[in-house]
GROMACS .gro file of C-alpha atoms in nm:
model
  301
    1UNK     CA    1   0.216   2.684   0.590
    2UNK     CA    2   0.214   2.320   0.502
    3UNK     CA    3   0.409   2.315   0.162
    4UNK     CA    4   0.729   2.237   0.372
    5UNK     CA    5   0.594   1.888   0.523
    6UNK     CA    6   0.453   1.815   0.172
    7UNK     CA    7   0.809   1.869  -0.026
    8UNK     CA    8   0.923   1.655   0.239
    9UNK     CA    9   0.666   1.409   0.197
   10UNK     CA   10   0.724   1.387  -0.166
   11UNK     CA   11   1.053   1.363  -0.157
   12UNK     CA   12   1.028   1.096   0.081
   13UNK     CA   13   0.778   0.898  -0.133
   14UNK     CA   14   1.054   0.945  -0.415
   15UNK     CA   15   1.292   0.741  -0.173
   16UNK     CA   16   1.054   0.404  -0.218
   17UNK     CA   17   1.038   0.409   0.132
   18UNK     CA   18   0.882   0.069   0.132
   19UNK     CA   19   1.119  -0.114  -0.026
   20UNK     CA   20   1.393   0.107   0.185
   21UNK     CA   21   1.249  -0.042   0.488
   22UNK     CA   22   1.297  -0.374   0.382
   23UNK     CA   23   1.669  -0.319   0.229
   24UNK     CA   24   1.738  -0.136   0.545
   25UNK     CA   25   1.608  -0.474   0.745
   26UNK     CA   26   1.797  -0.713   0.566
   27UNK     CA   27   2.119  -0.519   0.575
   28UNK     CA   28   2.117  -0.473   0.943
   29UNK     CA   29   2.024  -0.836   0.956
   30UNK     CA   30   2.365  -0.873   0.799
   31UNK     CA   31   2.558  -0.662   1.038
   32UNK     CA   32   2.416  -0.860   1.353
   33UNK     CA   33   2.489  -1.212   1.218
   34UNK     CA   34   2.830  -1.108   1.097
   35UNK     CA   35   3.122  -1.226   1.314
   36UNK     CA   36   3.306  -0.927   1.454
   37UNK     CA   37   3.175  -0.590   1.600
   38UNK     CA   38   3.222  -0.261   1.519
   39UNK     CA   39   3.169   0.105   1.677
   40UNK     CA   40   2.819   0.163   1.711
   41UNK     CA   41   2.891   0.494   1.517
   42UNK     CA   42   3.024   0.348   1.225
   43UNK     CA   43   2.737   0.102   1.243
   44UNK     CA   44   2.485   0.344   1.238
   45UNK     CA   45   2.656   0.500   0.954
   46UNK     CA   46   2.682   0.194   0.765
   47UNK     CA   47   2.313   0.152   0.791
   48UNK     CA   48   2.245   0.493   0.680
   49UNK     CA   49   2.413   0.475   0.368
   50UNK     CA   50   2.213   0.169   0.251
   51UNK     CA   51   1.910   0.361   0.333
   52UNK     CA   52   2.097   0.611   0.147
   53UNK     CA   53   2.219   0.419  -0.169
   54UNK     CA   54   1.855   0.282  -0.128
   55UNK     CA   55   1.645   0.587  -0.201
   56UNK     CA   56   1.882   0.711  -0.448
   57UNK     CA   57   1.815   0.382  -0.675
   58UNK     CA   58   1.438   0.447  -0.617
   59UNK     CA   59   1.443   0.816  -0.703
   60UNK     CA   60   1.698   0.760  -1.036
   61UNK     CA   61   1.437   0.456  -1.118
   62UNK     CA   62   1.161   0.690  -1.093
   63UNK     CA   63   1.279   0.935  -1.273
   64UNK     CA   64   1.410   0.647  -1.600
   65UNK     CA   65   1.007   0.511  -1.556
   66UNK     CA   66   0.848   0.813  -1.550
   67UNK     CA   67   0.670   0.706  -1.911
   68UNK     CA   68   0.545   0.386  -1.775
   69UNK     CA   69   0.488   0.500  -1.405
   70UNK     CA   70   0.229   0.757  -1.524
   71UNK     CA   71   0.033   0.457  -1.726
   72UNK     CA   72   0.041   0.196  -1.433
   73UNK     CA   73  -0.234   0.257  -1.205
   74UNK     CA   74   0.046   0.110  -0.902
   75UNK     CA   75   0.255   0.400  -0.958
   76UNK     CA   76   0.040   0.672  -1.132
   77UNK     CA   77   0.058   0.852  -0.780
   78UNK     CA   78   0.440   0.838  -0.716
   79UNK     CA   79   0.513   1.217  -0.707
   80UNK     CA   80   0.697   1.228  -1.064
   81UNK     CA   81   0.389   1.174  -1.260
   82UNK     CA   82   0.151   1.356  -1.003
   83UNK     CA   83   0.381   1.688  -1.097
   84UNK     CA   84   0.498   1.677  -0.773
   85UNK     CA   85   0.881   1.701  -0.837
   86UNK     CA   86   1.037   1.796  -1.165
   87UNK     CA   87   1.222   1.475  -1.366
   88UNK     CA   88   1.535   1.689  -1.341
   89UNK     CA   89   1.513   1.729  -0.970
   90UNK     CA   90   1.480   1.363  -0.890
   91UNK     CA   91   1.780   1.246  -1.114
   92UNK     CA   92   1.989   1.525  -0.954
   93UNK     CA   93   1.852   1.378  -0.597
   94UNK     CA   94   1.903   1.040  -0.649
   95UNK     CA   95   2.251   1.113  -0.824
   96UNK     CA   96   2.376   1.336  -0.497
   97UNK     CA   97   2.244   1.041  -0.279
   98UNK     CA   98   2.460   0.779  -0.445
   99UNK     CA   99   2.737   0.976  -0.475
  100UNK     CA  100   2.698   1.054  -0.112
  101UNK     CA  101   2.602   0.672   0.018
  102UNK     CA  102   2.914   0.564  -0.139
  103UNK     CA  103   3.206   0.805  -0.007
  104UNK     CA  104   3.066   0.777   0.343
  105UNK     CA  105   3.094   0.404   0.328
  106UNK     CA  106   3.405   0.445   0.218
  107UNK     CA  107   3.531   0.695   0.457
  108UNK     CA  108   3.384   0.593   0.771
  109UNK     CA  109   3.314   0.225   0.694
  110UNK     CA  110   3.520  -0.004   0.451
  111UNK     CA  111   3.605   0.028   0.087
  112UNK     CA  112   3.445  -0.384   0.067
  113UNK     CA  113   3.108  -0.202   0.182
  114UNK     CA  114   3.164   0.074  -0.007
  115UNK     CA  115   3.216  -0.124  -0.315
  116UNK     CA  116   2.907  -0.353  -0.264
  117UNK     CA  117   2.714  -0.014  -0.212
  118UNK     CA  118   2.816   0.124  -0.541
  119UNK     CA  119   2.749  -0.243  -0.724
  120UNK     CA  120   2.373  -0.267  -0.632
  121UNK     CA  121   2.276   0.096  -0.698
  122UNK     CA  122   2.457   0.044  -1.023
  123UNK     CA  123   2.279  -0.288  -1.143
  124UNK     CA  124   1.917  -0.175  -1.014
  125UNK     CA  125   1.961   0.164  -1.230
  126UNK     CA  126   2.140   0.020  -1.472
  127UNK     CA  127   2.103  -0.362  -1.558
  128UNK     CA  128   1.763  -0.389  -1.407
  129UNK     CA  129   1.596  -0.049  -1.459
  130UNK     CA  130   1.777   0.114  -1.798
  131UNK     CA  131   1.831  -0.248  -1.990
  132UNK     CA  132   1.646  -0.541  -1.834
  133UNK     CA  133   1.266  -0.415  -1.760
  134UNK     CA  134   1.216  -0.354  -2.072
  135UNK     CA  135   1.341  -0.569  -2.263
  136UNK     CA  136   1.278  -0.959  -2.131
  137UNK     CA  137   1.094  -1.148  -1.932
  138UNK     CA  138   1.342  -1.233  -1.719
  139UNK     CA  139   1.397  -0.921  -1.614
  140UNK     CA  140   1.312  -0.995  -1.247
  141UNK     CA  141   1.544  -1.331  -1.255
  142UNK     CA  142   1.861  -1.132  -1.319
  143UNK     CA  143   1.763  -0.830  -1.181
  144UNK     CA  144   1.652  -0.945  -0.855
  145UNK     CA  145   2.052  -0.942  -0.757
  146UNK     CA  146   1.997  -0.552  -0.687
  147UNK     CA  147   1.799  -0.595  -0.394
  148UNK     CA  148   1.996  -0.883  -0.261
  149UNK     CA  149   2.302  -0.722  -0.188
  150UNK     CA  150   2.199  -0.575   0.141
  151UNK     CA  151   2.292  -0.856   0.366
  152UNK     CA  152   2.636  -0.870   0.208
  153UNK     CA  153   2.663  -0.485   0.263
  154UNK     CA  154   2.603  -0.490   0.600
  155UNK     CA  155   2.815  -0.866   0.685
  156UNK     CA  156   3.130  -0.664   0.519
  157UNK     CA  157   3.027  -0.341   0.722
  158UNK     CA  158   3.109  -0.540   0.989
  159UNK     CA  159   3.401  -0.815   0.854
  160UNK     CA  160   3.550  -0.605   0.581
  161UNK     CA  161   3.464  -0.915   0.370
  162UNK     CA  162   3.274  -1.129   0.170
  163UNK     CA  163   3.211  -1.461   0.326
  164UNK     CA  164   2.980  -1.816   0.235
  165UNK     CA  165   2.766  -1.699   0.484
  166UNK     CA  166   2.690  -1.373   0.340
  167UNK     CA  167   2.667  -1.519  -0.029
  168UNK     CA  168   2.422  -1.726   0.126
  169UNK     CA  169   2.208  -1.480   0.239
  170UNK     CA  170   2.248  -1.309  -0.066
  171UNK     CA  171   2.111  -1.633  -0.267
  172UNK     CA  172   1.816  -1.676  -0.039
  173UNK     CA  173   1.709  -1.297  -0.143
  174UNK     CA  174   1.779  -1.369  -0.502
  175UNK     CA  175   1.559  -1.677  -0.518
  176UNK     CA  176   1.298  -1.500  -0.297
  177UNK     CA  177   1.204  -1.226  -0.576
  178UNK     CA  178   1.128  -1.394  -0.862
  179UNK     CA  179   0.823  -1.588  -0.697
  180UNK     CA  180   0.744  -1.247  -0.501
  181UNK     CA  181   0.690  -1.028  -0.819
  182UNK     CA  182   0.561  -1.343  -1.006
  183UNK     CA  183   0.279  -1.320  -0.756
  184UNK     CA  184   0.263  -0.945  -0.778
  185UNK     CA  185   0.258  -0.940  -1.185
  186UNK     CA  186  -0.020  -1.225  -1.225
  187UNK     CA  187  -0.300  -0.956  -1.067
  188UNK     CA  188  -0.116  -0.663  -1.191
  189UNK     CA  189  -0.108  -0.797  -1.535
  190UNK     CA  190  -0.294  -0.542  -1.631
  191UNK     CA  191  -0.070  -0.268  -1.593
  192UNK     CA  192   0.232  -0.446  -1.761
  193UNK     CA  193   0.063  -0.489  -2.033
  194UNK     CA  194  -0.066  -0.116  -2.104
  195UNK     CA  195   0.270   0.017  -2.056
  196UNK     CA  196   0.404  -0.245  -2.258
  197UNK     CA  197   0.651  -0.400  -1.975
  198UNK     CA  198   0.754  -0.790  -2.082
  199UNK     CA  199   0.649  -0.942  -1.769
  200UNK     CA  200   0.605  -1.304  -1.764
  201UNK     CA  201   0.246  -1.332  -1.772
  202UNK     CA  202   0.219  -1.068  -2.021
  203UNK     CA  203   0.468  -1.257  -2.268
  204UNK     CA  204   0.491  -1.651  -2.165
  205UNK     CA  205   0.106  -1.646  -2.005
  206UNK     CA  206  -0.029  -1.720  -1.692
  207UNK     CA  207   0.033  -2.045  -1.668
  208UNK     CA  208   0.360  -2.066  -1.782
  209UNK     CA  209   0.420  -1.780  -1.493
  210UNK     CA  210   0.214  -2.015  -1.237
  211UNK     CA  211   0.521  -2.332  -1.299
  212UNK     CA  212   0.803  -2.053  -1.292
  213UNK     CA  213   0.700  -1.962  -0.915
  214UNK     CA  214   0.640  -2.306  -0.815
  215UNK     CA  215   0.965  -2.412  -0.978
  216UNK     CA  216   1.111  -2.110  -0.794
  217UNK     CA  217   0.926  -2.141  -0.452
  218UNK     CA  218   1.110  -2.576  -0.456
  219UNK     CA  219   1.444  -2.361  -0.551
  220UNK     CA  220   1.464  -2.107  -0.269
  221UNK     CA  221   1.329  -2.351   0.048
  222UNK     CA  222   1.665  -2.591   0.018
  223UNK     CA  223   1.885  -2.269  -0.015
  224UNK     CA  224   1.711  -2.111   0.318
  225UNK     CA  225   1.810  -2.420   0.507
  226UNK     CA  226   2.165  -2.419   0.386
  227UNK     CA  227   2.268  -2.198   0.686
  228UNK     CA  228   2.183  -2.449   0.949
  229UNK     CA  229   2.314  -2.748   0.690
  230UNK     CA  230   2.645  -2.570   0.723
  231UNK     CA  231   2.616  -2.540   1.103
  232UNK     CA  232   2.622  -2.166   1.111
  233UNK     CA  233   2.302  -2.087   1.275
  234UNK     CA  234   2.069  -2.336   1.528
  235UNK     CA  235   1.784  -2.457   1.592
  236UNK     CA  236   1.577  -2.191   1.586
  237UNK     CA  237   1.668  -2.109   1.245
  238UNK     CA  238   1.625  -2.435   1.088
  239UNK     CA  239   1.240  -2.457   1.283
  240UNK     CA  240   1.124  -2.139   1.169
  241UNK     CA  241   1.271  -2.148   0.798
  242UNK     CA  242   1.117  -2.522   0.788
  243UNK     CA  243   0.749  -2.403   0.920
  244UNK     CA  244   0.779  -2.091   0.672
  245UNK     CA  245   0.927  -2.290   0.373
  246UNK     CA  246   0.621  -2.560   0.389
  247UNK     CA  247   0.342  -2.218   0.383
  248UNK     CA  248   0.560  -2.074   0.113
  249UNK     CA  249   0.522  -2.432  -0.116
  250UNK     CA  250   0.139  -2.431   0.034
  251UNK     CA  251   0.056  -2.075  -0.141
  252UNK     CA  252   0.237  -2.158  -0.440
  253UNK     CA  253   0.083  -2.481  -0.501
  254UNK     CA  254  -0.259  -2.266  -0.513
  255UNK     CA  255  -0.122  -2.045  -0.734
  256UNK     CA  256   0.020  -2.364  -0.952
  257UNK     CA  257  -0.305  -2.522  -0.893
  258UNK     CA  258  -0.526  -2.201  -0.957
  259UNK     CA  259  -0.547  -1.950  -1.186
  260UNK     CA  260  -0.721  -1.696  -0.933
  261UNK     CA  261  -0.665  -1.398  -0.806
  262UNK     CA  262  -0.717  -1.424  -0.416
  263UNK     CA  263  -0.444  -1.697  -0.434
  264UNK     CA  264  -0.134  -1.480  -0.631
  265UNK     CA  265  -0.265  -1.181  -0.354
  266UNK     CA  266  -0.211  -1.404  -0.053
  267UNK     CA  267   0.134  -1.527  -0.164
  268UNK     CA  268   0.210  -1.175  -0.213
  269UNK     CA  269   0.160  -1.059   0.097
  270UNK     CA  270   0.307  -1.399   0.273
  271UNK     CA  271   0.604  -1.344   0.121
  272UNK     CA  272   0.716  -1.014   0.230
  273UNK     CA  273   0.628  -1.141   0.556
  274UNK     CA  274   0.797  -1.451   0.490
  275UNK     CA  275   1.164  -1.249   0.387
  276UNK     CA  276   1.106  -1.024   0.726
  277UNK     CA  277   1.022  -1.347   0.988
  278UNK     CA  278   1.317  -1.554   0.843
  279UNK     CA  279   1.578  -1.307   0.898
  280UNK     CA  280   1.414  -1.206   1.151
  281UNK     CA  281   1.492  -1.529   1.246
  282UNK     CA  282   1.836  -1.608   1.190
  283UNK     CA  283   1.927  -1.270   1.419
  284UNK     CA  284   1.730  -1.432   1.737
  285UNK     CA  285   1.917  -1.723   1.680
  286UNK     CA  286   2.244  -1.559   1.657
  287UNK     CA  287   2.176  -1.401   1.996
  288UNK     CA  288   2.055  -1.698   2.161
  289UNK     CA  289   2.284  -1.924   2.061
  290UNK     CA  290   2.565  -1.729   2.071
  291UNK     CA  291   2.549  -1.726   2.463
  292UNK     CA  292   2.433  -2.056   2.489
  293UNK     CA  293   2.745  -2.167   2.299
  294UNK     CA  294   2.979  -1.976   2.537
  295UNK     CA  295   2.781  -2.093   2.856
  296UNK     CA  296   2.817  -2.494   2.740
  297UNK     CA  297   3.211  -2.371   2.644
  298UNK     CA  298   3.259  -2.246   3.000
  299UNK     CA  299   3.074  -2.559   3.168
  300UNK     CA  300   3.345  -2.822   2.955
  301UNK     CA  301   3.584  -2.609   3.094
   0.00000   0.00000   0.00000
């Protein structure tokens, strides 16, 4: 009786449905900050397909690390390795999904959207999963680009364009990763190491990995703040990414400071929290000040 709700479960746990929350956040972040509005329809089917194109790079990825996933105690229960779903069927999945993410941007969206779509399932797959990962250290650098692109999907959902404002956004997710899975690989080092994954502790050390997300951390603050620098979002903004930027340097300077594990956990979980509260952010201050703006207009009037 149950075996339906358990495919479903598995396939869902195929989709990364974690990280598809997250991608799903930022993008709609995008969408609200973006200048412009759109049908609600077509916005709703503009978020679906990066939950969409989403999935499918998390089931093609599990599928490529099936080898590795099985070693990794992290990801020895993703449903690949458990037995739970055939290799075969997860490529074909993830293939249909991208396939299908893609022409329904297109179609009902914008080929800008559309295009952006098709370039981040492309380079996590591809640059990140099939050549990077593997193969340097720096595979999280370069390949943090693939989860990045949300923000810019959903801003040219919405403008049919790419803007400084959604590059922006783009660069503060870019600079975020590296000191996120930096944190993450220091007490999974482990794991790297027995399925023989260059991560930067495993290759440079731990303390060479410890200046990289400090180095990192004083990188992406001044990048966060650029938005209100450039007048494009208020005071809210520029508050909240200030009071999260100085806890972001705090837990990295104990990581710098401190080869322990408690500390690289803690900045871990601050960050994802930290990504979620400063978009979070910049929307609230979009629709506050957007009203406020047009209430001052009317009073010069």
């Amino acid at each position: 009786m149950d075996i339906y709700p358990s495919r479903v479960r598995d396939y869902m746990a195929l989709l990364k449905p974690r990280v598809m929350s997250l991608v799903i956040f930022t993008g709609l972040c995008g969408m609200l900050v973006a200048p412009g509005q759109v049908h609600p329809f077509i916005a709703l089917i503009a978020i679906l397909c990066i939950a969409m194109g989403s999935g499918a790079a998390g089931a093609i990825n599990m599928w490529y690390d099936r080898d590795i996933d099985a070693i990794m105690q992290r990801t020895s229960q993703r449903p690949i390795p458990k037995q739970l779903i055939a290799p075969a069927e997860a490529l074909h999945f993830g293939v249909f999904l991208s396939a299908a993410s893609v022409f329904l941007m297109l179609v009902v969206v914008n080929y800008v959207a559309a295009a952006l779509l098709a370039a981040a399932i492309l380079y996590y797959v591809v640059i990140y999963t099939m050549w990077l990962k593997r193969k340097t250290p720096q595979n999280i650098v370069i390949g943090g680009a693939a989860g990045a692109f949300p923000p810019m999907i959903g801003w040219a959902a919405i403008t049919g364009s790419i803007s400084v404002d959604s590059v922006i956004l783009f660069l503060i997710i870019f600079m975020w990763t590296p000191p996120h899975f930096w944190a993450l690989s220091l007490f999974r080092a482990g794991d790297y190491t027995k399925a023989n994954i260059p991560m930067l502790p495993v290759v440079r050390g731990r303390r060479v990995t410890q200046n990289h997300i400090m180095i990192y951390t004083l990188l992406l603050i001044p990048i966060t703040l650029v938005p209100s620098w450039l007048g494009h979002s208020g005071m809210l903004y520029l508050i909240m990414a200030t009071v999260l930027g100085l806890r972001f340097i705090q837990l990295s300077y104990k990581v710098y400071r401190h080869d322990r594990e408690v500390d690289a956990k803690k900045l871990f979980g601050f960050s994802i929290m930290y990504l979620f509260l400063l978009f979070l952010a910049l929307v609230l201050d979009h629709v506050i000040d957007a009203p406020l703006m047009n209430w001052i207009g009317d009073i010069h009037a």
